[in-house]
mmCIF file of C-alpha atoms and ligand atoms in Angstrom:
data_model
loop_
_atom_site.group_PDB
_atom_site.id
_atom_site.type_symbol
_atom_site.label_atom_id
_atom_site.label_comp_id
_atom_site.label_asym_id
_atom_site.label_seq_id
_atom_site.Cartn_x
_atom_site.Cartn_y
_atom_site.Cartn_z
ATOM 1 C CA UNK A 12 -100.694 -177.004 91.549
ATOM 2 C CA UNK A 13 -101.291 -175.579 88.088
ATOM 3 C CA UNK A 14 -98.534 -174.214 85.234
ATOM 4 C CA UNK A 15 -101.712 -171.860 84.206
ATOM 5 C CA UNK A 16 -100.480 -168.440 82.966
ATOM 6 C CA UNK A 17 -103.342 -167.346 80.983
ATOM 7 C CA UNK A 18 -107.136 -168.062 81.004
ATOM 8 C CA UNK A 19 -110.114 -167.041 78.570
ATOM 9 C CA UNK A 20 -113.556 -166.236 79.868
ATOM 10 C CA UNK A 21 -116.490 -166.256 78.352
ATOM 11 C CA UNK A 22 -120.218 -166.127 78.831
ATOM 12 C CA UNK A 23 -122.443 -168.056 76.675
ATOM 13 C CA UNK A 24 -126.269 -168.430 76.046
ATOM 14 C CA UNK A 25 -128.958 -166.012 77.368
ATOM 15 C CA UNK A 26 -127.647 -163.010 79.292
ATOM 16 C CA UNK A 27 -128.962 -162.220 82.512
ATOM 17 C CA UNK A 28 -128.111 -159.949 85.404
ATOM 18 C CA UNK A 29 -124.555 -160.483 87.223
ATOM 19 C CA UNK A 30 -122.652 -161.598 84.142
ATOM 20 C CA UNK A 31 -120.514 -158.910 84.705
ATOM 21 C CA UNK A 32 -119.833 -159.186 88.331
ATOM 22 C CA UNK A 33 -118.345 -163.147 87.827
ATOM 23 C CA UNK A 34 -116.630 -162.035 84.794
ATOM 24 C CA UNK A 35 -115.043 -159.443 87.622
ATOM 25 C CA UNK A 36 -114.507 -161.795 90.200
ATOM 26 C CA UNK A 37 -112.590 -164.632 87.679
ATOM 27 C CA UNK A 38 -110.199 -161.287 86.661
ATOM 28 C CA UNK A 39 -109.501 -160.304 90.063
ATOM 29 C CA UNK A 40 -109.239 -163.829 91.647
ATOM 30 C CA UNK A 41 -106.832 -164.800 88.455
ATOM 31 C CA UNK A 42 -105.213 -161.462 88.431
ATOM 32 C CA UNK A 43 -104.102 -162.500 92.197
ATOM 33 C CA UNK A 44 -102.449 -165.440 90.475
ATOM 34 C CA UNK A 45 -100.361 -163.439 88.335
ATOM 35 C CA UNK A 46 -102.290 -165.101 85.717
ATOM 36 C CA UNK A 47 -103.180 -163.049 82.399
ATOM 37 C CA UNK A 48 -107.022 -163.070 81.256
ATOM 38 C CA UNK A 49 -109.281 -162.910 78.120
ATOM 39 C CA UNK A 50 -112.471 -161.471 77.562
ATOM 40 C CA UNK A 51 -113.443 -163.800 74.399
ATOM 41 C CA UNK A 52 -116.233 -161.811 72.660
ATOM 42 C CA UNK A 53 -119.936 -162.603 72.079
ATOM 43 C CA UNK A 54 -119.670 -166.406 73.649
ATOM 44 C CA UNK A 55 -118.105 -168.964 71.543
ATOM 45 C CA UNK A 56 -118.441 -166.660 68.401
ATOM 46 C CA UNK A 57 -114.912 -164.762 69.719
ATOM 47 C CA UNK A 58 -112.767 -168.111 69.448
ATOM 48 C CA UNK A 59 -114.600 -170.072 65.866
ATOM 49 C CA UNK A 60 -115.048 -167.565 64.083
ATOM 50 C CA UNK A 61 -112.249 -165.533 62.415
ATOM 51 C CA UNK A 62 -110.455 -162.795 63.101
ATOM 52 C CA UNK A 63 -110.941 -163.744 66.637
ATOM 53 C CA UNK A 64 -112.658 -161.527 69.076
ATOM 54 C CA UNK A 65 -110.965 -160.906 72.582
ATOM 55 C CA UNK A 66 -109.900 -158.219 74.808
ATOM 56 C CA UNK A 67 -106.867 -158.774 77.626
ATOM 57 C CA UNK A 68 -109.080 -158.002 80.895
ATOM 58 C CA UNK A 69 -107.601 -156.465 83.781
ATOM 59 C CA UNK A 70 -109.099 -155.501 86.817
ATOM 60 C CA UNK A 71 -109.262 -151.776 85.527
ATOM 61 C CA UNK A 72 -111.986 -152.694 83.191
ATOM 62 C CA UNK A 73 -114.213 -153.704 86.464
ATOM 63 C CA UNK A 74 -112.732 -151.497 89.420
ATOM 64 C CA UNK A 75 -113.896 -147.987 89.181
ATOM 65 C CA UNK A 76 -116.755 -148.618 86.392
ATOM 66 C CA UNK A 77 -120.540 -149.265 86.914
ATOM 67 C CA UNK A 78 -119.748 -152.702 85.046
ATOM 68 C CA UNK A 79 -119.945 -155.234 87.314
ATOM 69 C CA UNK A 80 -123.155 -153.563 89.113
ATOM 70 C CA UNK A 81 -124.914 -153.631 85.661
ATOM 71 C CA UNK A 82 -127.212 -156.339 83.769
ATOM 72 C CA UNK A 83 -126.678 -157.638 80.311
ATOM 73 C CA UNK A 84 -122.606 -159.093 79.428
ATOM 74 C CA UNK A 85 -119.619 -156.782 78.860
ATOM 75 C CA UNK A 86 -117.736 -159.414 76.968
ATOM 76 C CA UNK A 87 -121.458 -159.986 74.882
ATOM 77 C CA UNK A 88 -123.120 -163.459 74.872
ATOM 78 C CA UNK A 89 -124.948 -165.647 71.791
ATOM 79 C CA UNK A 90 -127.909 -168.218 72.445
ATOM 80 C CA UNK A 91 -128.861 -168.725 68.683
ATOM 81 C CA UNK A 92 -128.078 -172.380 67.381
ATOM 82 C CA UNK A 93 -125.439 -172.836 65.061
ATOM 83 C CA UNK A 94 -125.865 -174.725 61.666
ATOM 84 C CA UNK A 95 -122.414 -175.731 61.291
ATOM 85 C CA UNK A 96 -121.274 -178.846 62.418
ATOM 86 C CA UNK A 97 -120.071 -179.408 65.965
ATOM 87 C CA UNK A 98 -116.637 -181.401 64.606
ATOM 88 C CA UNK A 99 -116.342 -177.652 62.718
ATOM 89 C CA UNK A 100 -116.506 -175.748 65.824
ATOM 90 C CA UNK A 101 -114.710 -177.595 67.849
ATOM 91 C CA UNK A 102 -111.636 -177.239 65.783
ATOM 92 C CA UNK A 103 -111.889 -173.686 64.887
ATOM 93 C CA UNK A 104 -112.280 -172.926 68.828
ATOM 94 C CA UNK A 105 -109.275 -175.297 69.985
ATOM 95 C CA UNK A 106 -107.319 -173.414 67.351
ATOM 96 C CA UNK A 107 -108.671 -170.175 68.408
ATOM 97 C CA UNK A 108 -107.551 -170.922 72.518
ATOM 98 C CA UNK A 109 -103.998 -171.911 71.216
ATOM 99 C CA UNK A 110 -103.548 -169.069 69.317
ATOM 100 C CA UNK A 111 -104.129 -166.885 72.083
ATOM 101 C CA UNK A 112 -102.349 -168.852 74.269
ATOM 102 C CA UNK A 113 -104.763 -169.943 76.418
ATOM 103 C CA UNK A 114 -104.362 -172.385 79.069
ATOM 104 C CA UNK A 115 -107.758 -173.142 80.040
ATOM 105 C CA UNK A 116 -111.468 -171.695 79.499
ATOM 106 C CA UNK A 117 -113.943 -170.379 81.833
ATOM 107 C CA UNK A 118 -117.234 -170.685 80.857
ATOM 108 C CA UNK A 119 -120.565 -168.781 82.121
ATOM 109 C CA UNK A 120 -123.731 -170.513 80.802
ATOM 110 C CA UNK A 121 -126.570 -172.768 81.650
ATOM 111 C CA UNK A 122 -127.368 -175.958 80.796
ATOM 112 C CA UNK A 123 -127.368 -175.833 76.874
ATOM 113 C CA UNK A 124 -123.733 -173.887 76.727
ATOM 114 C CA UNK A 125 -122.080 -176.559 79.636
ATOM 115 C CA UNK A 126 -123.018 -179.240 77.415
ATOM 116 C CA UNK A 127 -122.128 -177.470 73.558
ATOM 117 C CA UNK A 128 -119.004 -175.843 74.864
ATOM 118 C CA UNK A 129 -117.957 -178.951 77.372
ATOM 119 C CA UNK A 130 -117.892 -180.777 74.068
ATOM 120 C CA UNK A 131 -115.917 -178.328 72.306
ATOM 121 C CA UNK A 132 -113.391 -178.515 74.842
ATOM 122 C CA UNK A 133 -113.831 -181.910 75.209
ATOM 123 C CA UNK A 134 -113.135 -182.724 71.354
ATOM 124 C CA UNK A 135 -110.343 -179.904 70.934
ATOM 125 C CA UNK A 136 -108.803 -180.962 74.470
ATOM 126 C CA UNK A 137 -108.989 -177.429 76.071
ATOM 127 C CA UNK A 138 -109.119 -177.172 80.195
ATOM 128 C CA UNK A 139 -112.561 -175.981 81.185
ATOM 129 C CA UNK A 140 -114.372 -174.311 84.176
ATOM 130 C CA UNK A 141 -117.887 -173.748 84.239
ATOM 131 C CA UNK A 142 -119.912 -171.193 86.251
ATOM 132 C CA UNK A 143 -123.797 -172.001 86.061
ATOM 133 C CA UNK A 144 -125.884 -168.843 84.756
ATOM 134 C CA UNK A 145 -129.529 -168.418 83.811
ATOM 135 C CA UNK A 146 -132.833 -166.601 84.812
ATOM 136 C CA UNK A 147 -134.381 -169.929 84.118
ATOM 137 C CA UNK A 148 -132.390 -172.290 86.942
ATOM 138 C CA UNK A 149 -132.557 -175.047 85.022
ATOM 139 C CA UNK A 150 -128.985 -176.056 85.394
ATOM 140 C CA UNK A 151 -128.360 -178.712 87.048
ATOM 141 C CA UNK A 152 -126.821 -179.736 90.362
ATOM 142 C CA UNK A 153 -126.685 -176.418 91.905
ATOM 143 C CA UNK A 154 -129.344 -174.689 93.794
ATOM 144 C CA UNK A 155 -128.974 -171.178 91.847
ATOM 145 C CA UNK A 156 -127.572 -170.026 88.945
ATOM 146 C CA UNK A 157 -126.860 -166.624 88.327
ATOM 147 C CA UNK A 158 -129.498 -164.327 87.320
ATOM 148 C CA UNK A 159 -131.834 -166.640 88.228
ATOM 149 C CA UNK A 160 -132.284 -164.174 91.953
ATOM 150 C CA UNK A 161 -132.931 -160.951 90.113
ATOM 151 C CA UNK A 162 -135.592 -162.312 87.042
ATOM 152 C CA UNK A 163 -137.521 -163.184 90.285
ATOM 153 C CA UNK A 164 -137.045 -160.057 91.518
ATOM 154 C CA UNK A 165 -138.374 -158.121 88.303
ATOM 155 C CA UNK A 166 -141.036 -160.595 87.953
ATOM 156 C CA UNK A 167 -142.250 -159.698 91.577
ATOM 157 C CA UNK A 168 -141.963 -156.046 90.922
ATOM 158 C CA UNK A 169 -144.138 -156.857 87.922
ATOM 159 C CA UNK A 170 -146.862 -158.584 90.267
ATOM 160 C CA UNK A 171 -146.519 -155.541 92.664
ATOM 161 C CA UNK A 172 -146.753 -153.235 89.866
ATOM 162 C CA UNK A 173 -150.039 -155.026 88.371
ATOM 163 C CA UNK A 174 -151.657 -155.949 91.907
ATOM 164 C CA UNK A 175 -152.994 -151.901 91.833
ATOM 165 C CA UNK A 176 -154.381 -151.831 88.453
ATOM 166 C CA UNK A 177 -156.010 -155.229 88.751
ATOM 167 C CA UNK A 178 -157.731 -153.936 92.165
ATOM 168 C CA UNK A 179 -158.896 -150.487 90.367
ATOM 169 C CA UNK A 180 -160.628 -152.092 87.665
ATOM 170 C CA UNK A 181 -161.721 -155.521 88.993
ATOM 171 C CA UNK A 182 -159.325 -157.346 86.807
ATOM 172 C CA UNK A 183 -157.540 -160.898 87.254
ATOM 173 C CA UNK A 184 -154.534 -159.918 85.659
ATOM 174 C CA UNK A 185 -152.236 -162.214 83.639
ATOM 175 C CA UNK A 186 -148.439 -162.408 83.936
ATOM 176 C CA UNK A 187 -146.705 -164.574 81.233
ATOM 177 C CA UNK A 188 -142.822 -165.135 82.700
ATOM 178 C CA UNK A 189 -139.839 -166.693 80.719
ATOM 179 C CA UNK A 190 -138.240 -170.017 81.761
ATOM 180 C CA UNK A 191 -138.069 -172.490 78.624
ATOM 181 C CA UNK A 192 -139.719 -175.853 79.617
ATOM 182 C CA UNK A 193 -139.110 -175.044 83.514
ATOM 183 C CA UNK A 194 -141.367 -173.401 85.993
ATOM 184 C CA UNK A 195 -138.653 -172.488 88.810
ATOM 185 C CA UNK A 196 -138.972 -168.876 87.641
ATOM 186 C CA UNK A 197 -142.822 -168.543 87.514
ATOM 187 C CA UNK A 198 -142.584 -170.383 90.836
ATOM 188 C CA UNK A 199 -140.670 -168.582 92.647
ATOM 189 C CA UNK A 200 -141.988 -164.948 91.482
ATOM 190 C CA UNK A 201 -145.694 -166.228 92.277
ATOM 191 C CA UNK A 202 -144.838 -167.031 95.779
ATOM 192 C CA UNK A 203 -142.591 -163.576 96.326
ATOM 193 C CA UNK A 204 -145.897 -161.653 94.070
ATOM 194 C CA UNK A 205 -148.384 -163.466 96.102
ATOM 195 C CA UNK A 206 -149.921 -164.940 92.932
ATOM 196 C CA UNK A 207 -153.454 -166.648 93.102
ATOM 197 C CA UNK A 208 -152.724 -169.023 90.647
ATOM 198 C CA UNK A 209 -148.963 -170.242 88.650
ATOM 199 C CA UNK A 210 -149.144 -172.742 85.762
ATOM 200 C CA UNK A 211 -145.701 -174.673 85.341
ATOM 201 C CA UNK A 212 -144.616 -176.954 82.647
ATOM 202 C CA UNK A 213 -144.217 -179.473 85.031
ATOM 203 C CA UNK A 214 -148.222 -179.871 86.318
ATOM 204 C CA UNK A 215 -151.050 -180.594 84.451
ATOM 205 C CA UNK A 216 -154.107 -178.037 84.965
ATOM 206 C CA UNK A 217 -157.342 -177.396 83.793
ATOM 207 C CA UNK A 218 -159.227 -174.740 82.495
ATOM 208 C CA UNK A 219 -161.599 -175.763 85.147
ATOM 209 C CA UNK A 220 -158.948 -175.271 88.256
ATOM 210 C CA UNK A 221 -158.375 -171.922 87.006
ATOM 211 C CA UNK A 222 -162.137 -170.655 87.009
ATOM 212 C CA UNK A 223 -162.898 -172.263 90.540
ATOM 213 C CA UNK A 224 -159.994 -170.802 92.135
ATOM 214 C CA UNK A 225 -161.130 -167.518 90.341
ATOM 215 C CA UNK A 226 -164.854 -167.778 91.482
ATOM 216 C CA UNK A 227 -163.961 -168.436 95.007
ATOM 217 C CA UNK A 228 -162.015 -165.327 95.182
ATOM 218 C CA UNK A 229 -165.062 -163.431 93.900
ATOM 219 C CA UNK A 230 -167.070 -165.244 96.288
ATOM 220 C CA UNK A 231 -164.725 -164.272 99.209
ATOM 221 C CA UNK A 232 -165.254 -160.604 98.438
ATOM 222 C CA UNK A 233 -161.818 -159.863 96.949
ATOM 223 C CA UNK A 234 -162.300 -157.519 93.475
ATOM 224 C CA UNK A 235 -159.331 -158.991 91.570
ATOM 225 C CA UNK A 236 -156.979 -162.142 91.334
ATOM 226 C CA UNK A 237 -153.065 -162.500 89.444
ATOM 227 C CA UNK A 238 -152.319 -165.204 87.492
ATOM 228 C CA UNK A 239 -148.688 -165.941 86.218
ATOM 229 C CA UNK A 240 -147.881 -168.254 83.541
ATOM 230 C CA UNK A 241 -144.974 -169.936 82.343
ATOM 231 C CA UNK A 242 -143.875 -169.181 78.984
ATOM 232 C CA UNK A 243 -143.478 -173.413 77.983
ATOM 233 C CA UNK A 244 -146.669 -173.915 79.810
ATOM 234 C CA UNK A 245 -148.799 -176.413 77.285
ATOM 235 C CA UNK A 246 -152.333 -176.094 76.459
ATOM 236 C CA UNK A 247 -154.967 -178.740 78.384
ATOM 237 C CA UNK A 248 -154.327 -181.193 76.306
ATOM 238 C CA UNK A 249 -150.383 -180.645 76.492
ATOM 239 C CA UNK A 250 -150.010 -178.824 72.813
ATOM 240 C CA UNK A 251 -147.472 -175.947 72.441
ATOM 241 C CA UNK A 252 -148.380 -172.459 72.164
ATOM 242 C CA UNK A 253 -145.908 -171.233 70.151
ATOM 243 C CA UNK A 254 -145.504 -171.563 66.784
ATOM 244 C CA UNK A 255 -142.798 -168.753 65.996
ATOM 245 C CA UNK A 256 -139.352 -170.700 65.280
ATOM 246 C CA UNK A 257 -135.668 -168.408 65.479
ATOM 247 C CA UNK A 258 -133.270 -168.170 62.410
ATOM 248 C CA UNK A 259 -132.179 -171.651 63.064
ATOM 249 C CA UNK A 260 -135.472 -172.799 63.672
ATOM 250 C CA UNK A 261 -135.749 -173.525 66.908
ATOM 251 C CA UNK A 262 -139.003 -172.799 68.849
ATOM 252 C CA UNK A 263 -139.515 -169.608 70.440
ATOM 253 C CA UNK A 264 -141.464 -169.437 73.700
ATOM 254 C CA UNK A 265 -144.412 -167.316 74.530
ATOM 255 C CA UNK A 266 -148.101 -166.946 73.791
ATOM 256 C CA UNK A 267 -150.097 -169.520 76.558
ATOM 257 C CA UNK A 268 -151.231 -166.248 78.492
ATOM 258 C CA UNK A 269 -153.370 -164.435 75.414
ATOM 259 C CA UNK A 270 -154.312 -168.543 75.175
ATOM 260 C CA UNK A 271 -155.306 -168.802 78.591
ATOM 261 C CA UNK A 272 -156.967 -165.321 78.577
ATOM 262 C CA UNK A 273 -159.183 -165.734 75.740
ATOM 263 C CA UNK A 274 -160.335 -168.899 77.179
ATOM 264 C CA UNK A 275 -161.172 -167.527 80.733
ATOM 265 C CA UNK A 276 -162.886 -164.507 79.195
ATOM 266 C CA UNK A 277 -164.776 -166.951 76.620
ATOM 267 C CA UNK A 278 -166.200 -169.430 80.016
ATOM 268 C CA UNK A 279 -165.973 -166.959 83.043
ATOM 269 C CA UNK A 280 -167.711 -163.806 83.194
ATOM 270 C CA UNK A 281 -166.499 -163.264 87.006
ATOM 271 C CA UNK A 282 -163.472 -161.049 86.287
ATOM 272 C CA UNK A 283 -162.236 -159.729 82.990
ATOM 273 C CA UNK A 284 -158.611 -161.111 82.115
ATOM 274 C CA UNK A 285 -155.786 -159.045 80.472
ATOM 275 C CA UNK A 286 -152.570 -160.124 79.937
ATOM 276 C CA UNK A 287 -148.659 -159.084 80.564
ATOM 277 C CA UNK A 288 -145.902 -160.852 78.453
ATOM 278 C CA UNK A 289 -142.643 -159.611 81.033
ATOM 279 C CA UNK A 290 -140.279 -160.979 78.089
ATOM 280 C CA UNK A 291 -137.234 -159.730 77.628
ATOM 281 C CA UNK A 292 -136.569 -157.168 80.838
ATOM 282 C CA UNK A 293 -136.798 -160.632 82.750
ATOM 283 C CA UNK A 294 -132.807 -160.884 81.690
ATOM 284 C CA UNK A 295 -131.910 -157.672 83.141
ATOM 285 C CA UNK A 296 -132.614 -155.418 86.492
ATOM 286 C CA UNK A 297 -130.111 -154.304 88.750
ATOM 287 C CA UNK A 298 -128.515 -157.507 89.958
ATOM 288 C CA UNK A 299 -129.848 -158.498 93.710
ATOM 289 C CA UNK A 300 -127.440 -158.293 96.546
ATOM 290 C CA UNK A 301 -127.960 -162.575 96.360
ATOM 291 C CA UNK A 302 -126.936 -162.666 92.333
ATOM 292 C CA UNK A 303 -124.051 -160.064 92.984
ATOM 293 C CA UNK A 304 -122.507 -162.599 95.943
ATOM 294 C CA UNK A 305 -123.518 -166.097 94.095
ATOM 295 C CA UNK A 306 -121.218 -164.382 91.235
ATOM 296 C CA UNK A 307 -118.476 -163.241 93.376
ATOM 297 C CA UNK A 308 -118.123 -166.668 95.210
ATOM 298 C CA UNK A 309 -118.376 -168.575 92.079
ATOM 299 C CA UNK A 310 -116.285 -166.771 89.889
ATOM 300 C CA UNK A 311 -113.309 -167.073 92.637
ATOM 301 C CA UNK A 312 -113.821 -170.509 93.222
ATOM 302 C CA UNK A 313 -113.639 -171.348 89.186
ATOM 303 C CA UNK A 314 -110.293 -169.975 89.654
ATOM 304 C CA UNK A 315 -109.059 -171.808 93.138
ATOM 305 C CA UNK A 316 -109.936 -175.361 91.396
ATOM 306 C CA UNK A 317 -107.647 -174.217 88.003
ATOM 307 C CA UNK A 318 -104.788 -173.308 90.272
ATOM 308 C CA UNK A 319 -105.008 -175.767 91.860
ATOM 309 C CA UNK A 320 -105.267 -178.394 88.993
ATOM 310 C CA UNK A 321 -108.825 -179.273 88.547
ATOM 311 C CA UNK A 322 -110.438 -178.668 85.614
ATOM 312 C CA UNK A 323 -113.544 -180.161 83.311
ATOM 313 C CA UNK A 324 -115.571 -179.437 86.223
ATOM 314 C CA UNK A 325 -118.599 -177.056 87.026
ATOM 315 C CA UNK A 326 -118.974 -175.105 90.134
ATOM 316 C CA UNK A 327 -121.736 -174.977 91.885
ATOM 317 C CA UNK A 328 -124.088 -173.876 95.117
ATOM 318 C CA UNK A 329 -125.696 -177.161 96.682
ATOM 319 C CA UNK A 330 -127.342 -177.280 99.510
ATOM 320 C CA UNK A 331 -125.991 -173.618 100.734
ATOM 321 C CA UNK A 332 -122.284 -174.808 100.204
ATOM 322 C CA UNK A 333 -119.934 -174.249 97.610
ATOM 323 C CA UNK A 334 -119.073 -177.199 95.488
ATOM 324 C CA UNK A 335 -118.064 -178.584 91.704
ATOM 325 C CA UNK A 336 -119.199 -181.550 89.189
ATOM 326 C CA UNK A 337 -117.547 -183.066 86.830
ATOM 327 C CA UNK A 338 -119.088 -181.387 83.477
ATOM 328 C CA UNK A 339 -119.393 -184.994 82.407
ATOM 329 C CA UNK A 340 -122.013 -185.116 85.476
ATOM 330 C CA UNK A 341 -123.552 -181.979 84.829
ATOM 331 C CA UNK A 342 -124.523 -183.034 80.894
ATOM 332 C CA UNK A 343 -125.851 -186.251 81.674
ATOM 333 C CA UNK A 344 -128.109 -184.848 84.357
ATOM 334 C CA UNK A 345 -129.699 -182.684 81.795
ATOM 335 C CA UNK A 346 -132.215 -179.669 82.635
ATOM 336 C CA UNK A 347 -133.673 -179.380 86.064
ATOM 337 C CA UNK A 348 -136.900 -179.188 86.182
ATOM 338 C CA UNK A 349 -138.924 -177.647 88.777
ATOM 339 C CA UNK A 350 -139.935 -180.815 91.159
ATOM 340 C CA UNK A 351 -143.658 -181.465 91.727
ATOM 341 C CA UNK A 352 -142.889 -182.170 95.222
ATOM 342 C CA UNK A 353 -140.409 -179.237 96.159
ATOM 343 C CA UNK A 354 -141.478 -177.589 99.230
ATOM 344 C CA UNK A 355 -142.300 -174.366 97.014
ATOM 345 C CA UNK A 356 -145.096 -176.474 95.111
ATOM 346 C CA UNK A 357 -146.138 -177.457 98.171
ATOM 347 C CA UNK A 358 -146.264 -174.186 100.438
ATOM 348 C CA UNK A 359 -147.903 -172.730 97.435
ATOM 349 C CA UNK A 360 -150.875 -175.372 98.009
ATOM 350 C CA UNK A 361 -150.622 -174.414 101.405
ATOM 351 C CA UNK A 362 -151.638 -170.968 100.757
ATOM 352 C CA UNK A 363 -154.457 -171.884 98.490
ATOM 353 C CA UNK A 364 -152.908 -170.479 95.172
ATOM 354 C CA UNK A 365 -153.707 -173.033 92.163
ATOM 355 C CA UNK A 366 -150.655 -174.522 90.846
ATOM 356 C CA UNK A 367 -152.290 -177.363 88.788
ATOM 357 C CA UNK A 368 -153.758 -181.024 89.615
ATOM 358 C CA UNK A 369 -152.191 -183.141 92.432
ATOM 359 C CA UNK A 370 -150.230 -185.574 90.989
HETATM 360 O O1 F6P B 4 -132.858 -169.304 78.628
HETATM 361 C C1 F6P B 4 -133.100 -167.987 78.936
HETATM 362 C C2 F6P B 4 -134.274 -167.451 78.184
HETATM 363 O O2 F6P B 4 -134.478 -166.113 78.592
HETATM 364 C C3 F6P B 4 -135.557 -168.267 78.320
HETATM 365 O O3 F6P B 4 -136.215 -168.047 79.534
HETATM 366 C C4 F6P B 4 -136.301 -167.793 77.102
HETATM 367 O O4 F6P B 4 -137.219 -168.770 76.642
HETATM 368 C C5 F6P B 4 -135.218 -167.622 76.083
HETATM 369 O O5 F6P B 4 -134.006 -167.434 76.798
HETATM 370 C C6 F6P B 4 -135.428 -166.464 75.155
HETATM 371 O O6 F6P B 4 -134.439 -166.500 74.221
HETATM 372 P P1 F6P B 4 -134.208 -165.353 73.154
HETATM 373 O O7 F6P B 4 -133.348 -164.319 73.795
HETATM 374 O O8 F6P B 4 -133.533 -166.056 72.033
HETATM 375 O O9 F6P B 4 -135.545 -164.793 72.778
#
């Protein structure tokens, strides 16, 4: 049992769709508890910096609203690195949670915020739930995160939505996707788009691949082709793209498909290539019916482990059931990567779409 009266809860990182409905479910779930909750503004920013930025939740703010059917965060989220020191932070945000009088935190992020935030808590010995979010599903030891569902879904529309144009005018259309350095997102909206080809960080390719796959289309008959790309896909000879850095300076994704293009066009002449950088809308849509109930079931079971005692752990979806690391666990396994071997990799083979070199 718990002596929890009041919990914060923020979200953290890059938004995606269904932020809002776990921030609903943790309310209503905590609400049931008689326990009082926080919406800490724009991620960590609402507890270090100062005057603190909060609202008291209730479950007015989600019941009767469009909120928790919409994209993007009420409460506001931050993904930009911070220059100050971590030791800094830490301090300002543990004094931040006790002078709202918070009991314990519940955090919504992906990888990079369970392991900034985990330490925060960690070093300023605040109670901690996380709930694993991201349209890349990179975190780790859960099947989905949330978001993850309805990125595929907009990248499918996209593939859809480009399928009739590349038909019209003969075209092998290019669509770049987001993802960081993972290729679950490009994967998994290939397959659902009925892509003919998906580069992923993970696999080598060649330029080579890419052309043969493309001229046996042609030869088949068929009068165009889709190609999606992952956004930390590397060049041949495994070189980043990108050379465009954020205020902090860390790299910013994006540019292998006008890459890729330019070198199809330059040694193919069998289709012209164009190409579609999805970027941002990739983080919102209308959240799928699978990201609205992965939210729901998370956010409720974030608060059944605090009331009943557990804490520094992250929940999570594996292998279809509901479960929870310790955070510990969850930082030290790092980012999940798309595997190689996955049966996705390998039903894409199956199909005949080019996802790279065996390896
Ligand atoms: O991690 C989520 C994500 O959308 C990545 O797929 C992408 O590389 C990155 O965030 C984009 O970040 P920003 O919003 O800073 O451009």
């Amino acid at each position: 049992m718990t002596d929890i009266k009041r919990i914060g809860v923020l979200t953290s990182g890059g938004d995606c769709a269904g932020l809002n409905a776990v921030v609903m479910s943790v309310v209503n779930a905590a609400t049931k508890f008689g326990w009082e909750v926080y919406g800490i503004h724009d991620g960590t920013d609402g507890l270090t910096n100062r005057p603190l930025s909060y609202e008291i939740l209730t479950e007015s703010n989600f019941s009767n609203t469009p909120w928790p059917r919409l994209a993007g965060s009420y409460l506001g989220s931050l993904n930009t690195g911070v220059k100050e020191s971590q030791e800094v932070l830490a301090k300002r945000f543990g004094e931040g949670v006790r002078e709202l009088g918070l009991d314990a935190v519940v955090v919504v992020g992906g990888d990079g915020s369970m392991n900034i935030v985990s330490n925060y808590c960690k070093m300023a010995c605040v109670k901690m739930v996380g709930i694993p979010k991201t349209i890349d599903n990179d975190t780790p030891l859960t099947d989905y995160s949330v978001g993850f569902n309805t990125a595929c879904q907009v990248c499918s529309n996209a593939l859809d939505d480009l399928m009739t144009t590349a038909r019209s005018h003969h075209r092998a259309l290019i669509l770049e996707v987001m993802g960081r350095d993972a290729g679950h997102l490009a994967m998994h909206s290939a397959l659902a788009g009925f892509a003919d080809v998906c580069l992923v960080p993970e696999i080598p390719y060649t330029i080579d691949g890419i052309i043969n796959k493309l001229e046996s289309i042609k030869q088949s008959g068929r009068t165009s082709a889709l190609i999606v790309v992952s956004e930390g896909v590397k060049t041949e000879k495994g070189e980043a793209v990108t050379t465009s850095v954020n205020m902090v300076g860390e790299k910013i994704n994006g540019g292998i498909g006008e890459y890729l293009s330019n070198l199809i066009n330059a040694n193919y002449k069998g289709f012209q290539t164009r190409v579609t950088k999805l970027g941002h809308v990739q983080r919102s849509g209308t959240p799928t019916a699978f990201d609205r109930g992965l939210a729901v079931v998370l956010g409720s079971e974030a608060v059944r482990l605090l009331s009943e005692g557990y804490t520094d752990r992250m929940v999570a979806l594996t292998h279809g059931e509901v479960t929870s690391y310790p955070l510990e666990e969850v930082v030290k396994a790092g980012t999940a990567g798309l595997d190689a071997n996955s049966s996705y990799i390998k039903a894409a083979r199956a199909i005949g779409m080019y996802v790279g070199e065996e390896i």
